[in-house]
mmCIF file with all atom_site columns, C-alpha atoms and ligand atoms in Angstrom:
data_model
loop_
_atom_site.group_PDB
_atom_site.id
_atom_site.type_symbol
_atom_site.label_atom_id
_atom_site.label_alt_id
_atom_site.label_comp_id
_atom_site.label_asym_id
_atom_site.label_entity_id
_atom_site.label_seq_id
_atom_site.pdbx_PDB_ins_code
_atom_site.Cartn_x
_atom_site.Cartn_y
_atom_site.Cartn_z
_atom_site.occupancy
_atom_site.B_iso_or_equiv
_atom_site.pdbx_formal_charge
_atom_site.auth_seq_id
_atom_site.auth_comp_id
_atom_site.auth_asym_id
_atom_site.auth_atom_id
_atom_site.pdbx_PDB_model_num
ATOM   1   C CA  . MET A 1 1   ? 13.926  -67.331 -30.140 1.00 0.00 ? 1   MET A CA  1
ATOM   2   C CA  . SER A 1 2   ? 10.357  -66.326 -31.121 1.00 0.00 ? 2   SER A CA  1
ATOM   3   C CA  . ALA A 1 3   ? 9.059   -62.780 -30.815 1.00 0.00 ? 3   ALA A CA  1
ATOM   4   C CA  . THR A 1 4   ? 6.821   -63.859 -27.870 1.00 0.00 ? 4   THR A CA  1
ATOM   5   C CA  . GLN A 1 5   ? 9.738   -65.401 -25.952 1.00 0.00 ? 5   GLN A CA  1
ATOM   6   C CA  . GLN A 1 6   ? 11.744  -62.235 -26.395 1.00 0.00 ? 6   GLN A CA  1
ATOM   7   C CA  . LYS A 1 7   ? 9.145   -60.165 -24.561 1.00 0.00 ? 7   LYS A CA  1
ATOM   8   C CA  . SER A 1 8   ? 10.005  -59.252 -21.002 1.00 0.00 ? 8   SER A CA  1
ATOM   9   C CA  . ALA A 1 9   ? 8.050   -60.666 -18.067 1.00 0.00 ? 9   ALA A CA  1
ATOM   10  C CA  . LEU A 1 10  ? 6.453   -57.251 -17.538 1.00 0.00 ? 10  LEU A CA  1
ATOM   11  C CA  . SER A 1 11  ? 5.442   -57.040 -21.183 1.00 0.00 ? 11  SER A CA  1
ATOM   12  C CA  . GLN A 1 12  ? 3.896   -60.533 -20.962 1.00 0.00 ? 12  GLN A CA  1
ATOM   13  C CA  . LEU A 1 13  ? 2.065   -59.571 -17.768 1.00 0.00 ? 13  LEU A CA  1
ATOM   14  C CA  . ILE A 1 14  ? 0.524   -56.509 -19.391 1.00 0.00 ? 14  ILE A CA  1
ATOM   15  C CA  . ARG A 1 15  ? -0.414  -58.417 -22.544 1.00 0.00 ? 15  ARG A CA  1
ATOM   16  C CA  . LYS A 1 16  ? -1.799  -61.548 -20.876 1.00 0.00 ? 16  LYS A CA  1
ATOM   17  C CA  . ARG A 1 17  ? -3.868  -60.118 -17.998 1.00 0.00 ? 17  ARG A CA  1
ATOM   18  C CA  . ARG A 1 18  ? -7.610  -60.548 -18.417 1.00 0.00 ? 18  ARG A CA  1
ATOM   19  C CA  . SER A 1 19  ? -10.639 -59.457 -16.410 1.00 0.00 ? 19  SER A CA  1
ATOM   20  C CA  . ILE A 1 20  ? -11.771 -62.339 -14.204 1.00 0.00 ? 20  ILE A CA  1
ATOM   21  C CA  . ARG A 1 21  ? -15.448 -62.633 -13.298 1.00 0.00 ? 21  ARG A CA  1
ATOM   22  C CA  . SER A 1 22  ? -15.665 -66.074 -11.676 1.00 0.00 ? 22  SER A CA  1
ATOM   23  C CA  . PHE A 1 23  ? -13.240 -67.051 -8.973  1.00 0.00 ? 23  PHE A CA  1
ATOM   24  C CA  . ALA A 1 24  ? -11.815 -70.153 -7.294  1.00 0.00 ? 24  ALA A CA  1
ATOM   25  C CA  . LYS A 1 25  ? -13.344 -71.092 -3.934  1.00 0.00 ? 25  LYS A CA  1
ATOM   26  C CA  . ARG A 1 26  ? -10.284 -69.937 -2.053  1.00 0.00 ? 26  ARG A CA  1
ATOM   27  C CA  . ASP A 1 27  ? -10.050 -67.150 0.493   1.00 0.00 ? 27  ASP A CA  1
ATOM   28  C CA  . LEU A 1 28  ? -7.957  -64.138 -0.319  1.00 0.00 ? 28  LEU A CA  1
ATOM   29  C CA  . SER A 1 29  ? -5.915  -62.817 2.583   1.00 0.00 ? 29  SER A CA  1
ATOM   30  C CA  . PRO A 1 30  ? -6.579  -59.136 3.357   1.00 0.00 ? 30  PRO A CA  1
ATOM   31  C CA  . GLU A 1 31  ? -2.867  -58.835 4.265   1.00 0.00 ? 31  GLU A CA  1
ATOM   32  C CA  . LEU A 1 32  ? -1.903  -59.851 0.736   1.00 0.00 ? 32  LEU A CA  1
ATOM   33  C CA  . ILE A 1 33  ? -4.305  -57.308 -0.767  1.00 0.00 ? 33  ILE A CA  1
ATOM   34  C CA  . VAL A 1 34  ? -2.833  -54.591 1.468   1.00 0.00 ? 34  VAL A CA  1
ATOM   35  C CA  . GLU A 1 35  ? 0.708   -55.597 0.454   1.00 0.00 ? 35  GLU A CA  1
ATOM   36  C CA  . LEU A 1 36  ? -0.179  -55.345 -3.239  1.00 0.00 ? 36  LEU A CA  1
ATOM   37  C CA  . LEU A 1 37  ? -2.082  -52.107 -2.708  1.00 0.00 ? 37  LEU A CA  1
ATOM   38  C CA  . GLN A 1 38  ? 0.944   -50.621 -0.978  1.00 0.00 ? 38  GLN A CA  1
ATOM   39  C CA  . ALA A 1 39  ? 3.124   -51.375 -4.012  1.00 0.00 ? 39  ALA A CA  1
ATOM   40  C CA  . ALA A 1 40  ? 0.427   -50.180 -6.412  1.00 0.00 ? 40  ALA A CA  1
ATOM   41  C CA  . GLU A 1 41  ? 0.126   -46.850 -4.576  1.00 0.00 ? 41  GLU A CA  1
ATOM   42  C CA  . ALA A 1 42  ? 3.889   -46.432 -4.615  1.00 0.00 ? 42  ALA A CA  1
ATOM   43  C CA  . SER A 1 43  ? 3.944   -46.999 -8.386  1.00 0.00 ? 43  SER A CA  1
ATOM   44  C CA  . VAL A 1 44  ? 1.781   -43.919 -8.904  1.00 0.00 ? 44  VAL A CA  1
ATOM   45  C CA  . LEU A 1 45  ? 2.277   -41.416 -6.096  1.00 0.00 ? 45  LEU A CA  1
ATOM   46  C CA  . SER A 1 46  ? 5.396   -39.901 -4.612  1.00 0.00 ? 46  SER A CA  1
ATOM   47  C CA  . THR A 1 47  ? 5.599   -39.343 -0.860  1.00 0.00 ? 47  THR A CA  1
ATOM   48  C CA  . ASP A 1 48  ? 5.077   -35.587 -1.179  1.00 0.00 ? 48  ASP A CA  1
ATOM   49  C CA  . GLN A 1 49  ? 1.722   -36.121 -2.893  1.00 0.00 ? 49  GLN A CA  1
ATOM   50  C CA  . GLU A 1 50  ? -0.881  -36.589 -0.192  1.00 0.00 ? 50  GLU A CA  1
ATOM   51  C CA  . PRO A 1 51  ? -3.443  -39.037 -1.579  1.00 0.00 ? 51  PRO A CA  1
ATOM   52  C CA  . SER A 1 52  ? -7.033  -37.992 -0.980  1.00 0.00 ? 52  SER A CA  1
ATOM   53  C CA  . HIS A 1 53  ? -8.518  -41.194 -2.369  1.00 0.00 ? 53  HIS A CA  1
ATOM   54  C CA  . ARG A 1 54  ? -9.098  -44.223 -0.207  1.00 0.00 ? 54  ARG A CA  1
ATOM   55  C CA  . PHE A 1 55  ? -10.236 -47.835 -0.348  1.00 0.00 ? 55  PHE A CA  1
ATOM   56  C CA  . LEU A 1 56  ? -12.689 -49.994 1.498   1.00 0.00 ? 56  LEU A CA  1
ATOM   57  C CA  . LEU A 1 57  ? -12.048 -53.727 1.665   1.00 0.00 ? 57  LEU A CA  1
ATOM   58  C CA  . LEU A 1 58  ? -14.791 -56.329 2.114   1.00 0.00 ? 58  LEU A CA  1
ATOM   59  C CA  . ALA A 1 59  ? -13.370 -59.814 2.450   1.00 0.00 ? 59  ALA A CA  1
ATOM   60  C CA  . SER A 1 60  ? -14.873 -61.336 5.614   1.00 0.00 ? 60  SER A CA  1
ATOM   61  C CA  . PRO A 1 61  ? -18.191 -63.284 5.644   1.00 0.00 ? 61  PRO A CA  1
ATOM   62  C CA  . ASP A 1 62  ? -19.659 -60.658 8.007   1.00 0.00 ? 62  ASP A CA  1
ATOM   63  C CA  . GLY A 1 63  ? -18.532 -57.767 5.815   1.00 0.00 ? 63  GLY A CA  1
ATOM   64  C CA  . LYS A 1 64  ? -19.978 -59.436 2.729   1.00 0.00 ? 64  LYS A CA  1
ATOM   65  C CA  . ALA A 1 65  ? -23.309 -60.199 4.440   1.00 0.00 ? 65  ALA A CA  1
ATOM   66  C CA  . LYS A 1 66  ? -23.512 -56.541 5.414   1.00 0.00 ? 66  LYS A CA  1
ATOM   67  C CA  . ALA A 1 67  ? -22.682 -55.560 1.823   1.00 0.00 ? 67  ALA A CA  1
ATOM   68  C CA  . ALA A 1 68  ? -25.488 -57.794 0.492   1.00 0.00 ? 68  ALA A CA  1
ATOM   69  C CA  . SER A 1 69  ? -28.020 -56.047 2.686   1.00 0.00 ? 69  SER A CA  1
ATOM   70  C CA  . ILE A 1 70  ? -26.710 -52.596 1.692   1.00 0.00 ? 70  ILE A CA  1
ATOM   71  C CA  . VAL A 1 71  ? -26.924 -53.557 -2.010  1.00 0.00 ? 71  VAL A CA  1
ATOM   72  C CA  . MET A 1 72  ? -30.523 -54.699 -1.520  1.00 0.00 ? 72  MET A CA  1
ATOM   73  C CA  . ASP A 1 73  ? -31.351 -51.365 0.104   1.00 0.00 ? 73  ASP A CA  1
ATOM   74  C CA  . ALA A 1 74  ? -29.818 -49.596 -2.889  1.00 0.00 ? 74  ALA A CA  1
ATOM   75  C CA  . TYR A 1 75  ? -31.796 -51.762 -5.341  1.00 0.00 ? 75  TYR A CA  1
ATOM   76  C CA  . SER A 1 76  ? -34.898 -51.029 -3.352  1.00 0.00 ? 76  SER A CA  1
ATOM   77  C CA  . GLU A 1 77  ? -34.122 -47.304 -3.658  1.00 0.00 ? 77  GLU A CA  1
ATOM   78  C CA  . GLN A 1 78  ? -33.875 -47.817 -7.437  1.00 0.00 ? 78  GLN A CA  1
ATOM   79  C CA  . GLY A 1 79  ? -37.275 -49.535 -7.351  1.00 0.00 ? 79  GLY A CA  1
ATOM   80  C CA  . LEU A 1 80  ? -35.631 -52.643 -8.797  1.00 0.00 ? 80  LEU A CA  1
ATOM   81  C CA  . TYR A 1 81  ? -36.930 -55.328 -6.508  1.00 0.00 ? 81  TYR A CA  1
ATOM   82  C CA  . LYS A 1 82  ? -40.617 -55.169 -6.093  1.00 0.00 ? 82  LYS A CA  1
ATOM   83  C CA  . TRP A 1 83  ? -40.888 -58.837 -7.029  1.00 0.00 ? 83  TRP A CA  1
ATOM   84  C CA  . LEU A 1 84  ? -39.722 -61.828 -4.982  1.00 0.00 ? 84  LEU A CA  1
ATOM   85  C CA  . PRO A 1 85  ? -37.692 -59.736 -2.531  1.00 0.00 ? 85  PRO A CA  1
ATOM   86  C CA  . ASN A 1 86  ? -36.678 -62.662 -0.319  1.00 0.00 ? 86  ASN A CA  1
ATOM   87  C CA  . LYS A 1 87  ? -35.530 -64.858 -3.192  1.00 0.00 ? 87  LYS A CA  1
ATOM   88  C CA  . LEU A 1 88  ? -33.609 -61.977 -4.752  1.00 0.00 ? 88  LEU A CA  1
ATOM   89  C CA  . ASN A 1 89  ? -32.115 -61.167 -1.376  1.00 0.00 ? 89  ASN A CA  1
ATOM   90  C CA  . GLN A 1 90  ? -30.805 -64.713 -1.096  1.00 0.00 ? 90  GLN A CA  1
ATOM   91  C CA  . LEU A 1 91  ? -29.475 -64.736 -4.666  1.00 0.00 ? 91  LEU A CA  1
ATOM   92  C CA  . MET A 1 92  ? -27.656 -61.474 -4.027  1.00 0.00 ? 92  MET A CA  1
ATOM   93  C CA  . ALA A 1 93  ? -26.199 -62.707 -0.722  1.00 0.00 ? 93  ALA A CA  1
ATOM   94  C CA  . ASP A 1 94  ? -25.033 -65.961 -2.404  1.00 0.00 ? 94  ASP A CA  1
ATOM   95  C CA  . ARG A 1 95  ? -23.419 -64.108 -5.330  1.00 0.00 ? 95  ARG A CA  1
ATOM   96  C CA  . ILE A 1 96  ? -21.630 -61.719 -2.972  1.00 0.00 ? 96  ILE A CA  1
ATOM   97  C CA  . ALA A 1 97  ? -20.484 -64.578 -0.735  1.00 0.00 ? 97  ALA A CA  1
ATOM   98  C CA  . GLN A 1 98  ? -18.923 -66.347 -3.752  1.00 0.00 ? 98  GLN A CA  1
ATOM   99  C CA  . ILE A 1 99  ? -16.649 -63.408 -4.559  1.00 0.00 ? 99  ILE A CA  1
ATOM   100 C CA  . PRO A 1 100 ? -13.577 -63.571 -2.310  1.00 0.00 ? 100 PRO A CA  1
ATOM   101 C CA  . ALA A 1 101 ? -13.014 -59.823 -1.933  1.00 0.00 ? 101 ALA A CA  1
ATOM   102 C CA  . PHE A 1 102 ? -14.421 -56.450 -2.917  1.00 0.00 ? 102 PHE A CA  1
ATOM   103 C CA  . LEU A 1 103 ? -12.254 -53.393 -3.004  1.00 0.00 ? 103 LEU A CA  1
ATOM   104 C CA  . ILE A 1 104 ? -14.275 -50.189 -3.181  1.00 0.00 ? 104 ILE A CA  1
ATOM   105 C CA  . ALA A 1 105 ? -12.173 -47.372 -4.640  1.00 0.00 ? 105 ALA A CA  1
ATOM   106 C CA  . ILE A 1 106 ? -13.246 -43.946 -3.418  1.00 0.00 ? 106 ILE A CA  1
ATOM   107 C CA  . ALA A 1 107 ? -12.080 -40.563 -4.738  1.00 0.00 ? 107 ALA A CA  1
ATOM   108 C CA  . LYS A 1 108 ? -12.809 -37.037 -3.581  1.00 0.00 ? 108 LYS A CA  1
ATOM   109 C CA  . ASP A 1 109 ? -15.647 -35.570 -5.631  1.00 0.00 ? 109 ASP A CA  1
ATOM   110 C CA  . ARG A 1 110 ? -14.428 -31.998 -5.483  1.00 0.00 ? 110 ARG A CA  1
ATOM   111 C CA  . GLY A 1 111 ? -11.567 -29.884 -6.757  1.00 0.00 ? 111 GLY A CA  1
ATOM   112 C CA  . GLU A 1 112 ? -9.442  -31.766 -9.249  1.00 0.00 ? 112 GLU A CA  1
ATOM   113 C CA  . LYS A 1 113 ? -11.930 -34.566 -9.908  1.00 0.00 ? 113 LYS A CA  1
ATOM   114 C CA  . GLU A 1 114 ? -10.330 -35.726 -13.152 1.00 0.00 ? 114 GLU A CA  1
ATOM   115 C CA  . ARG A 1 115 ? -6.935  -35.970 -11.526 1.00 0.00 ? 115 ARG A CA  1
ATOM   116 C CA  . GLU A 1 116 ? -8.394  -37.893 -8.589  1.00 0.00 ? 116 GLU A CA  1
ATOM   117 C CA  . ARG A 1 117 ? -10.092 -40.430 -10.829 1.00 0.00 ? 117 ARG A CA  1
ATOM   118 C CA  . ALA A 1 118 ? -7.005  -40.768 -13.010 1.00 0.00 ? 118 ALA A CA  1
ATOM   119 C CA  . THR A 1 119 ? -4.841  -41.429 -9.938  1.00 0.00 ? 119 THR A CA  1
ATOM   120 C CA  . VAL A 1 120 ? -7.202  -44.122 -8.661  1.00 0.00 ? 120 VAL A CA  1
ATOM   121 C CA  . SER A 1 121 ? -7.363  -45.735 -12.118 1.00 0.00 ? 121 SER A CA  1
ATOM   122 C CA  . ALA A 1 122 ? -3.578  -45.855 -12.350 1.00 0.00 ? 122 ALA A CA  1
ATOM   123 C CA  . VAL A 1 123 ? -3.318  -47.398 -8.855  1.00 0.00 ? 123 VAL A CA  1
ATOM   124 C CA  . LEU A 1 124 ? -5.942  -50.006 -9.765  1.00 0.00 ? 124 LEU A CA  1
ATOM   125 C CA  . GLN A 1 125 ? -4.141  -50.908 -12.991 1.00 0.00 ? 125 GLN A CA  1
ATOM   126 C CA  . SER A 1 126 ? -0.909  -51.488 -11.065 1.00 0.00 ? 126 SER A CA  1
ATOM   127 C CA  . LEU A 1 127 ? -2.834  -53.463 -8.450  1.00 0.00 ? 127 LEU A CA  1
ATOM   128 C CA  . THR A 1 128 ? -4.475  -55.736 -11.020 1.00 0.00 ? 128 THR A CA  1
ATOM   129 C CA  . LEU A 1 129 ? -1.120  -56.450 -12.677 1.00 0.00 ? 129 LEU A CA  1
ATOM   130 C CA  . LEU A 1 130 ? 0.587   -57.188 -9.349  1.00 0.00 ? 130 LEU A CA  1
ATOM   131 C CA  . ALA A 1 131 ? -2.347  -59.394 -8.345  1.00 0.00 ? 131 ALA A CA  1
ATOM   132 C CA  . TRP A 1 132 ? -2.230  -61.257 -11.673 1.00 0.00 ? 132 TRP A CA  1
ATOM   133 C CA  . GLU A 1 133 ? 1.395   -62.150 -11.044 1.00 0.00 ? 133 GLU A CA  1
ATOM   134 C CA  . ARG A 1 134 ? 0.207   -63.901 -7.838  1.00 0.00 ? 134 ARG A CA  1
ATOM   135 C CA  . GLY A 1 135 ? -2.598  -65.826 -9.567  1.00 0.00 ? 135 GLY A CA  1
ATOM   136 C CA  . ILE A 1 136 ? -5.250  -63.349 -8.445  1.00 0.00 ? 136 ILE A CA  1
ATOM   137 C CA  . GLY A 1 137 ? -7.756  -62.016 -10.955 1.00 0.00 ? 137 GLY A CA  1
ATOM   138 C CA  . ALA A 1 138 ? -9.909  -58.902 -10.810 1.00 0.00 ? 138 ALA A CA  1
ATOM   139 C CA  . VAL A 1 139 ? -12.693 -57.156 -12.615 1.00 0.00 ? 139 VAL A CA  1
ATOM   140 C CA  . TRP A 1 140 ? -13.583 -53.510 -12.526 1.00 0.00 ? 140 TRP A CA  1
ATOM   141 C CA  . ASN A 1 141 ? -17.317 -53.143 -11.802 1.00 0.00 ? 141 ASN A CA  1
ATOM   142 C CA  . THR A 1 142 ? -19.359 -50.050 -12.524 1.00 0.00 ? 142 THR A CA  1
ATOM   143 C CA  . GLU A 1 143 ? -22.514 -50.957 -10.639 1.00 0.00 ? 143 GLU A CA  1
ATOM   144 C CA  . SER A 1 144 ? -25.600 -48.774 -11.090 1.00 0.00 ? 144 SER A CA  1
ATOM   145 C CA  . PHE A 1 145 ? -26.262 -48.811 -7.323  1.00 0.00 ? 145 PHE A CA  1
ATOM   146 C CA  . MET A 1 146 ? -22.866 -47.506 -6.280  1.00 0.00 ? 146 MET A CA  1
ATOM   147 C CA  . HIS A 1 147 ? -23.876 -43.837 -6.597  1.00 0.00 ? 147 HIS A CA  1
ATOM   148 C CA  . LYS A 1 148 ? -27.159 -44.279 -4.728  1.00 0.00 ? 148 LYS A CA  1
ATOM   149 C CA  . PRO A 1 149 ? -27.316 -42.358 -1.432  1.00 0.00 ? 149 PRO A CA  1
ATOM   150 C CA  . SER A 1 150 ? -28.370 -45.494 0.496   1.00 0.00 ? 150 SER A CA  1
ATOM   151 C CA  . PHE A 1 151 ? -25.338 -47.443 -0.753  1.00 0.00 ? 151 PHE A CA  1
ATOM   152 C CA  . LYS A 1 152 ? -22.958 -44.552 -0.088  1.00 0.00 ? 152 LYS A CA  1
ATOM   153 C CA  . LEU A 1 153 ? -24.392 -44.097 3.385   1.00 0.00 ? 153 LEU A CA  1
ATOM   154 C CA  . GLY A 1 154 ? -24.324 -47.847 4.076   1.00 0.00 ? 154 GLY A CA  1
ATOM   155 C CA  . VAL A 1 155 ? -20.621 -48.215 3.298   1.00 0.00 ? 155 VAL A CA  1
ATOM   156 C CA  . GLY A 1 156 ? -19.643 -44.889 4.862   1.00 0.00 ? 156 GLY A CA  1
ATOM   157 C CA  . VAL A 1 157 ? -18.834 -42.835 1.754   1.00 0.00 ? 157 VAL A CA  1
ATOM   158 C CA  . GLN A 1 158 ? -18.867 -39.113 2.561   1.00 0.00 ? 158 GLN A CA  1
ATOM   159 C CA  . GLU A 1 159 ? -20.897 -36.524 0.668   1.00 0.00 ? 159 GLU A CA  1
ATOM   160 C CA  . ASP A 1 160 ? -17.788 -35.077 -0.966  1.00 0.00 ? 160 ASP A CA  1
ATOM   161 C CA  . GLU A 1 161 ? -16.614 -38.510 -2.113  1.00 0.00 ? 161 GLU A CA  1
ATOM   162 C CA  . ARG A 1 162 ? -17.500 -40.629 -5.134  1.00 0.00 ? 162 ARG A CA  1
ATOM   163 C CA  . ILE A 1 163 ? -17.063 -44.359 -5.704  1.00 0.00 ? 163 ILE A CA  1
ATOM   164 C CA  . VAL A 1 164 ? -14.853 -44.856 -8.755  1.00 0.00 ? 164 VAL A CA  1
ATOM   165 C CA  . THR A 1 165 ? -15.375 -48.596 -8.993  1.00 0.00 ? 165 THR A CA  1
ATOM   166 C CA  . ILE A 1 166 ? -15.926 -51.756 -7.025  1.00 0.00 ? 166 ILE A CA  1
ATOM   167 C CA  . LEU A 1 167 ? -13.100 -54.126 -7.874  1.00 0.00 ? 167 LEU A CA  1
ATOM   168 C CA  . TYR A 1 168 ? -13.954 -57.829 -7.499  1.00 0.00 ? 168 TYR A CA  1
ATOM   169 C CA  . LEU A 1 169 ? -10.905 -59.889 -6.575  1.00 0.00 ? 169 LEU A CA  1
ATOM   170 C CA  . GLY A 1 170 ? -10.144 -63.583 -6.159  1.00 0.00 ? 170 GLY A CA  1
ATOM   171 C CA  . TYR A 1 171 ? -7.868  -66.411 -7.229  1.00 0.00 ? 171 TYR A CA  1
ATOM   172 C CA  . CYS A 1 172 ? -8.347  -67.276 -10.904 1.00 0.00 ? 172 CYS A CA  1
ATOM   173 C CA  . GLU A 1 173 ? -10.096 -70.469 -11.834 1.00 0.00 ? 173 GLU A CA  1
ATOM   174 C CA  . LYS A 1 174 ? -10.036 -70.169 -15.598 1.00 0.00 ? 174 LYS A CA  1
ATOM   175 C CA  . VAL A 1 175 ? -8.562  -67.441 -17.767 1.00 0.00 ? 175 VAL A CA  1
ATOM   176 C CA  . PRO A 1 176 ? -10.972 -66.353 -20.528 1.00 0.00 ? 176 PRO A CA  1
ATOM   177 C CA  . LYS A 1 177 ? -9.770  -66.036 -24.113 1.00 0.00 ? 177 LYS A CA  1
ATOM   178 C CA  . THR A 1 178 ? -8.880  -62.572 -25.343 1.00 0.00 ? 178 THR A CA  1
ATOM   179 C CA  . LYS A 1 179 ? -11.665 -60.819 -27.217 1.00 0.00 ? 179 LYS A CA  1
ATOM   180 C CA  . PRO A 1 180 ? -10.858 -59.033 -30.500 1.00 0.00 ? 180 PRO A CA  1
ATOM   181 C CA  . ARG A 1 181 ? -9.288  -55.636 -29.845 1.00 0.00 ? 181 ARG A CA  1
ATOM   182 C CA  . THR A 1 182 ? -9.534  -52.341 -31.668 1.00 0.00 ? 182 THR A CA  1
ATOM   183 C CA  . PRO A 1 183 ? -6.102  -51.666 -33.151 1.00 0.00 ? 183 PRO A CA  1
ATOM   184 C CA  . ALA A 1 184 ? -4.429  -48.752 -31.354 1.00 0.00 ? 184 ALA A CA  1
ATOM   185 C CA  . GLU A 1 185 ? -3.811  -47.135 -34.757 1.00 0.00 ? 185 GLU A CA  1
ATOM   186 C CA  . LYS A 1 186 ? -7.581  -46.571 -35.071 1.00 0.00 ? 186 LYS A CA  1
ATOM   187 C CA  . LYS A 1 187 ? -7.517  -44.382 -31.987 1.00 0.00 ? 187 LYS A CA  1
ATOM   188 C CA  . LEU A 1 188 ? -4.450  -42.467 -33.023 1.00 0.00 ? 188 LEU A CA  1
ATOM   189 C CA  . THR A 1 189 ? -4.177  -39.265 -35.007 1.00 0.00 ? 189 THR A CA  1
ATOM   190 C CA  . TYR A 1 190 ? -0.820  -37.871 -36.088 1.00 0.00 ? 190 TYR A CA  1
ATOM   191 C CA  . LEU A 1 191 ? -0.359  -34.157 -35.956 1.00 0.00 ? 191 LEU A CA  1
HETATM 192 C C1  . LIG B 2 .   ? -13.603 -48.011 -16.611 1.00 0.00 ? 201 LIG B C1  1
HETATM 193 C C2  . LIG B 2 .   ? -13.941 -49.463 -16.688 1.00 0.00 ? 201 LIG B C2  1
HETATM 194 C C3  . LIG B 2 .   ? -15.178 -49.897 -16.257 1.00 0.00 ? 201 LIG B C3  1
HETATM 195 C C4  . LIG B 2 .   ? -15.515 -51.252 -16.314 1.00 0.00 ? 201 LIG B C4  1
HETATM 196 N N1  . LIG B 2 .   ? -16.733 -51.667 -15.850 1.00 0.00 ? 201 LIG B N1  1
HETATM 197 C C5  . LIG B 2 .   ? -17.061 -52.975 -15.919 1.00 0.00 ? 201 LIG B C5  1
HETATM 198 C C6  . LIG B 2 .   ? -18.333 -53.443 -15.447 1.00 0.00 ? 201 LIG B C6  1
HETATM 199 O O1  . LIG B 2 .   ? -19.151 -52.690 -14.954 1.00 0.00 ? 201 LIG B O1  1
HETATM 200 N N2  . LIG B 2 .   ? -18.603 -54.762 -15.529 1.00 0.00 ? 201 LIG B N2  1
HETATM 201 C C7  . LIG B 2 .   ? -17.701 -55.652 -16.059 1.00 0.00 ? 201 LIG B C7  1
HETATM 202 O O2  . LIG B 2 .   ? -18.004 -56.837 -16.125 1.00 0.00 ? 201 LIG B O2  1
HETATM 203 N N3  . LIG B 2 .   ? -16.482 -55.243 -16.510 1.00 0.00 ? 201 LIG B N3  1
HETATM 204 C C8  . LIG B 2 .   ? -16.158 -53.941 -16.452 1.00 0.00 ? 201 LIG B C8  1
HETATM 205 N N4  . LIG B 2 .   ? -14.927 -53.515 -16.892 1.00 0.00 ? 201 LIG B N4  1
HETATM 206 C C9  . LIG B 2 .   ? -13.992 -54.496 -17.438 1.00 0.00 ? 201 LIG B C9  1
HETATM 207 C C10 . LIG B 2 .   ? -14.027 -54.468 -18.954 1.00 0.00 ? 201 LIG B C10 1
HETATM 208 O O3  . LIG B 2 .   ? -15.243 -54.977 -19.379 1.00 0.00 ? 201 LIG B O3  1
HETATM 209 C C11 . LIG B 2 .   ? -12.847 -55.269 -19.468 1.00 0.00 ? 201 LIG B C11 1
HETATM 210 O O4  . LIG B 2 .   ? -11.702 -54.549 -19.175 1.00 0.00 ? 201 LIG B O4  1
HETATM 211 C C12 . LIG B 2 .   ? -12.941 -55.534 -20.962 1.00 0.00 ? 201 LIG B C12 1
HETATM 212 O O5  . LIG B 2 .   ? -13.974 -56.461 -21.190 1.00 0.00 ? 201 LIG B O5  1
HETATM 213 C C13 . LIG B 2 .   ? -11.628 -56.051 -21.515 1.00 0.00 ? 201 LIG B C13 1
HETATM 214 O O6  . LIG B 2 .   ? -11.388 -57.332 -20.999 1.00 0.00 ? 201 LIG B O6  1
HETATM 215 P P1  . LIG B 2 .   ? -9.995  -57.734 -20.349 1.00 0.00 ? 201 LIG B P1  1
HETATM 216 O O7  . LIG B 2 .   ? -9.819  -56.892 -19.096 1.00 0.00 ? 201 LIG B O7  1
HETATM 217 O O8  . LIG B 2 .   ? -10.143 -59.195 -20.070 1.00 0.00 ? 201 LIG B O8  1
HETATM 218 O O9  . LIG B 2 .   ? -8.930  -57.463 -21.318 1.00 0.00 ? 201 LIG B O9  1
HETATM 219 C C14 . LIG B 2 .   ? -14.577 -52.177 -16.835 1.00 0.00 ? 201 LIG B C14 1
HETATM 220 C C15 . LIG B 2 .   ? -13.316 -51.717 -17.261 1.00 0.00 ? 201 LIG B C15 1
HETATM 221 C C16 . LIG B 2 .   ? -13.001 -50.401 -17.184 1.00 0.00 ? 201 LIG B C16 1
HETATM 222 C C17 . LIG B 2 .   ? -11.637 -49.956 -17.640 1.00 0.00 ? 201 LIG B C17 1
#
């Protein structure tokens, strides 16, 4: 048996998962996302730890159309679309419509901020692995507009909250090849 075959399914899952940026034209059921999110949350938090982070799911055509208009408002606030606003509007709406689901991860922006962000990151890592097992890919997106007041207001993020990331989710069409990685040894110091 080769070294690869000897690896457990979990080990293979962790090693093989990739970020997916273009998705199959197939709807993603919100119920499935909630089921995976439930398991992902449970992998990180115990029941006596009250989570103060939350998620916002955009998966319906109406929700995504609303998101496109909110994103355009945020771009406008950034002064990024003085040219061809209608064409850009349409391009943005089309791009958003093509992505099956958006999961906006929101953490409290007060108190133990680092802990909050770390918790959300751990939940998202579990979620992406669980999703991968079901043929669903994801990419973590750090959009410049997500901290703009107009975007926060548009999606209902409170003043004491911060968007950690907008996770794009959908069934995988093609899995990209792995890029070269920095060996872990290079990031490790022995004391
Ligand atoms: C904190 C964080 C922020 C990221 N932000 C973005 C982003 O804004 N846009 C993007 O395309 N990918 C983003 N990614 C995904 C990385 O680019 C991706 O993990 C990296 O290219 C490695 O590829 P892999 O996930 O296929 O192994 C982010 C990942 C992390 C962990």
